[in-house]
């Protein structure tokens, strides 16, 4: 990954048969997107921090210092603050990156987006695969709305592509969808509320459903307030003691609390 970001010189490692510019040098005065930033190792985090702080780096195997003015957009599938608390992400890099942040809710919390996205993916993949699709049935869209999409947009697109392949007579019907979507068997995801939702769908009580909704509200409020309990309690209109008790009830506290 260091070679990809910073480039390398010929002979820097076994397969380095020629000099190569990295992504930072290629970005110039433009913008570089660093996706999945949470997977960087501690050493890589240090080198990235130096680039952000000083605008300097050396290609792998070189002593020549290069300068960069590119704007950085960093994305992560996981919340970085808990990773900092677990010692998996450097706090100085976290605070340096956290200049302007946006939290994009998971697809299951953006239900109005599912239908237009699914129709777009239907026509896109039908064109790519050379399959004529003339109609998208209402039950097809309804089944998509009932699923919780732990894999978010990537999972939705893959499910739609599969459905296009199995479509009949130019119609997208519910029987074209993968069986796990119809049965509500969600795959792995980062958010524990996904499995909780499906347990409710299988017949849990209204009280449990209300508790699940309350837990989700608290989780989202914590995210919006950067995990500040004081601000979260104020945002929810409850006291800090009440918030603490609810977090303890739903198993949201750290082990030492």
mmCIF file of C-alpha atoms in Angstrom, residues 32-178:
data_model
loop_
_atom_site.group_PDB
_atom_site.id
_atom_site.type_symbol
_atom_site.label_atom_id
_atom_site.label_comp_id
_atom_site.label_asym_id
_atom_site.label_seq_id
_atom_site.Cartn_x
_atom_site.Cartn_y
_atom_site.Cartn_z
ATOM 1 C CA UNK A 32 -7.122 11.858 -3.438
ATOM 2 C CA UNK A 33 -9.701 9.477 -1.938
ATOM 3 C CA UNK A 34 -8.372 7.105 0.722
ATOM 4 C CA UNK A 35 -11.026 4.412 1.142
ATOM 5 C CA UNK A 36 -11.104 1.869 4.007
ATOM 6 C CA UNK A 37 -8.701 4.020 6.020
ATOM 7 C CA UNK A 38 -9.398 1.920 9.118
ATOM 8 C CA UNK A 39 -7.305 -0.987 7.761
ATOM 9 C CA UNK A 40 -3.981 0.915 7.720
ATOM 10 C CA UNK A 41 -1.267 -0.527 9.956
ATOM 11 C CA UNK A 42 0.265 1.677 12.706
ATOM 12 C CA UNK A 43 3.406 2.289 10.587
ATOM 13 C CA UNK A 44 1.323 3.297 7.587
ATOM 14 C CA UNK A 45 -0.748 5.603 9.774
ATOM 15 C CA UNK A 46 2.439 7.398 10.880
ATOM 16 C CA UNK A 47 3.519 7.969 7.272
ATOM 17 C CA UNK A 48 0.075 9.207 6.283
ATOM 18 C CA UNK A 49 0.051 11.592 9.255
ATOM 19 C CA UNK A 50 3.350 13.056 8.076
ATOM 20 C CA UNK A 51 1.908 13.655 4.601
ATOM 21 C CA UNK A 52 -1.102 15.445 6.082
ATOM 22 C CA UNK A 53 0.906 17.496 8.591
ATOM 23 C CA UNK A 54 3.937 18.424 6.470
ATOM 24 C CA UNK A 55 2.899 17.630 2.895
ATOM 25 C CA UNK A 56 6.049 15.515 2.457
ATOM 26 C CA UNK A 57 6.839 11.879 1.648
ATOM 27 C CA UNK A 58 9.543 9.677 0.141
ATOM 28 C CA UNK A 59 8.876 6.988 -2.481
ATOM 29 C CA UNK A 60 9.669 3.463 -1.284
ATOM 30 C CA UNK A 61 13.405 2.863 -1.632
ATOM 31 C CA UNK A 62 14.242 6.532 -2.202
ATOM 32 C CA UNK A 63 15.809 9.260 -0.047
ATOM 33 C CA UNK A 64 14.317 11.991 -2.215
ATOM 34 C CA UNK A 65 11.619 13.983 -0.403
ATOM 35 C CA UNK A 66 8.619 15.002 -2.509
ATOM 36 C CA UNK A 67 5.918 17.492 -1.656
ATOM 37 C CA UNK A 68 2.194 17.165 -2.206
ATOM 38 C CA UNK A 69 -0.683 19.662 -2.052
ATOM 39 C CA UNK A 70 -3.535 17.284 -2.789
ATOM 40 C CA UNK A 71 -6.742 17.479 -0.770
ATOM 41 C CA UNK A 72 -7.498 14.259 1.134
ATOM 42 C CA UNK A 73 -10.915 12.646 1.462
ATOM 43 C CA UNK A 74 -10.796 9.652 3.827
ATOM 44 C CA UNK A 75 -13.568 7.062 4.109
ATOM 45 C CA UNK A 76 -14.128 4.244 6.582
ATOM 46 C CA UNK A 77 -16.671 1.454 6.991
ATOM 47 C CA UNK A 78 -16.164 1.565 10.765
ATOM 48 C CA UNK A 79 -16.461 4.379 13.262
ATOM 49 C CA UNK A 80 -12.901 5.540 13.940
ATOM 50 C CA UNK A 81 -13.380 6.793 17.502
ATOM 51 C CA UNK A 82 -13.982 3.294 18.968
ATOM 52 C CA UNK A 83 -10.887 2.098 17.067
ATOM 53 C CA UNK A 84 -8.893 4.879 18.725
ATOM 54 C CA UNK A 85 -10.173 3.791 22.149
ATOM 55 C CA UNK A 86 -9.162 0.191 21.353
ATOM 56 C CA UNK A 87 -5.648 1.274 20.351
ATOM 57 C CA UNK A 88 -6.145 0.273 16.707
ATOM 58 C CA UNK A 89 -6.082 3.786 15.229
ATOM 59 C CA UNK A 90 -3.769 6.656 16.126
ATOM 60 C CA UNK A 91 -5.569 9.480 17.962
ATOM 61 C CA UNK A 92 -3.369 12.157 16.345
ATOM 62 C CA UNK A 93 -4.296 10.897 12.873
ATOM 63 C CA UNK A 94 -7.957 10.676 13.876
ATOM 64 C CA UNK A 95 -8.053 14.303 15.030
ATOM 65 C CA UNK A 96 -6.083 15.449 11.987
ATOM 66 C CA UNK A 97 -8.519 13.783 9.614
ATOM 67 C CA UNK A 98 -11.601 14.876 11.544
ATOM 68 C CA UNK A 99 -11.676 18.392 10.076
ATOM 69 C CA UNK A 100 -14.992 18.017 8.288
ATOM 70 C CA UNK A 101 -16.862 14.730 8.704
ATOM 71 C CA UNK A 102 -19.977 13.211 7.202
ATOM 72 C CA UNK A 103 -21.773 10.150 8.523
ATOM 73 C CA UNK A 104 -23.727 8.368 5.780
ATOM 74 C CA UNK A 105 -26.532 6.268 7.299
ATOM 75 C CA UNK A 106 -26.763 2.613 6.232
ATOM 76 C CA UNK A 107 -29.116 1.792 3.371
ATOM 77 C CA UNK A 108 -31.762 0.323 5.715
ATOM 78 C CA UNK A 109 -32.147 3.774 7.262
ATOM 79 C CA UNK A 110 -32.604 5.361 3.815
ATOM 80 C CA UNK A 111 -35.607 3.423 2.551
ATOM 81 C CA UNK A 112 -36.637 6.060 -0.036
ATOM 82 C CA UNK A 113 -33.278 5.474 -1.771
ATOM 83 C CA UNK A 114 -33.847 1.753 -2.353
ATOM 84 C CA UNK A 115 -36.382 1.938 -5.188
ATOM 85 C CA UNK A 116 -34.538 4.477 -7.407
ATOM 86 C CA UNK A 117 -31.231 2.700 -6.787
ATOM 87 C CA UNK A 118 -32.711 -0.692 -7.627
ATOM 88 C CA UNK A 119 -34.305 0.598 -10.849
ATOM 89 C CA UNK A 120 -31.004 2.183 -11.845
ATOM 90 C CA UNK A 121 -29.105 -1.066 -11.208
ATOM 91 C CA UNK A 122 -31.740 -3.089 -13.101
ATOM 92 C CA UNK A 123 -31.323 -1.024 -16.273
ATOM 93 C CA UNK A 124 -27.554 -0.710 -15.880
ATOM 94 C CA UNK A 125 -26.916 -4.451 -15.528
ATOM 95 C CA UNK A 126 -29.558 -5.366 -18.094
ATOM 96 C CA UNK A 127 -27.636 -3.223 -20.570
ATOM 97 C CA UNK A 128 -24.303 -4.720 -19.504
ATOM 98 C CA UNK A 129 -25.610 -8.285 -19.833
ATOM 99 C CA UNK A 130 -27.628 -7.739 -22.994
ATOM 100 C CA UNK A 131 -30.930 -8.666 -21.323
ATOM 101 C CA UNK A 132 -34.156 -6.841 -22.173
ATOM 102 C CA UNK A 133 -36.059 -5.721 -19.060
ATOM 103 C CA UNK A 134 -39.388 -3.992 -19.701
ATOM 104 C CA UNK A 135 -41.076 -4.074 -16.296
ATOM 105 C CA UNK A 136 -40.196 -4.046 -12.579
ATOM 106 C CA UNK A 137 -43.007 -5.602 -10.536
ATOM 107 C CA UNK A 138 -44.290 -3.988 -7.353
ATOM 108 C CA UNK A 139 -43.638 -7.137 -5.292
ATOM 109 C CA UNK A 140 -40.001 -7.035 -6.440
ATOM 110 C CA UNK A 141 -39.536 -3.540 -4.998
ATOM 111 C CA UNK A 142 -41.498 -4.409 -1.850
ATOM 112 C CA UNK A 143 -39.222 -7.375 -1.145
ATOM 113 C CA UNK A 144 -36.200 -5.076 -1.406
ATOM 114 C CA UNK A 145 -37.777 -2.679 1.090
ATOM 115 C CA UNK A 146 -38.350 -5.484 3.600
ATOM 116 C CA UNK A 147 -34.685 -6.540 3.670
ATOM 117 C CA UNK A 148 -32.151 -4.771 5.913
ATOM 118 C CA UNK A 149 -29.075 -4.734 3.615
ATOM 119 C CA UNK A 150 -26.130 -5.238 5.985
ATOM 120 C CA UNK A 151 -23.900 -4.977 2.902
ATOM 121 C CA UNK A 152 -25.521 -1.648 1.944
ATOM 122 C CA UNK A 153 -25.414 -0.480 -1.696
ATOM 123 C CA UNK A 154 -22.809 -3.074 -2.728
ATOM 124 C CA UNK A 155 -25.100 -5.882 -1.572
ATOM 125 C CA UNK A 156 -28.111 -4.274 -3.264
ATOM 126 C CA UNK A 157 -26.293 -3.968 -6.589
ATOM 127 C CA UNK A 158 -25.096 -7.575 -6.471
ATOM 128 C CA UNK A 159 -28.598 -8.826 -5.644
ATOM 129 C CA UNK A 160 -30.061 -6.812 -8.527
ATOM 130 C CA UNK A 161 -27.443 -8.150 -10.955
ATOM 131 C CA UNK A 162 -28.308 -11.703 -9.903
ATOM 132 C CA UNK A 163 -32.021 -10.956 -10.313
ATOM 133 C CA UNK A 164 -31.482 -9.584 -13.816
ATOM 134 C CA UNK A 165 -29.720 -12.816 -14.802
ATOM 135 C CA UNK A 166 -32.654 -14.887 -13.503
ATOM 136 C CA UNK A 167 -35.398 -12.627 -14.892
ATOM 137 C CA UNK A 168 -38.054 -14.070 -17.222
ATOM 138 C CA UNK A 169 -39.834 -12.538 -20.232
ATOM 139 C CA UNK A 170 -38.448 -9.074 -19.538
ATOM 140 C CA UNK A 171 -40.021 -8.814 -16.062
ATOM 141 C CA UNK A 172 -38.312 -8.353 -12.705
ATOM 142 C CA UNK A 173 -40.457 -10.305 -10.246
ATOM 143 C CA UNK A 174 -39.921 -11.311 -6.637
ATOM 144 C CA UNK A 175 -38.947 -14.888 -7.556
ATOM 145 C CA UNK A 176 -35.868 -13.512 -9.369
ATOM 146 C CA UNK A 177 -34.303 -12.370 -6.110
ATOM 147 C CA UNK A 178 -31.797 -14.437 -4.072
#
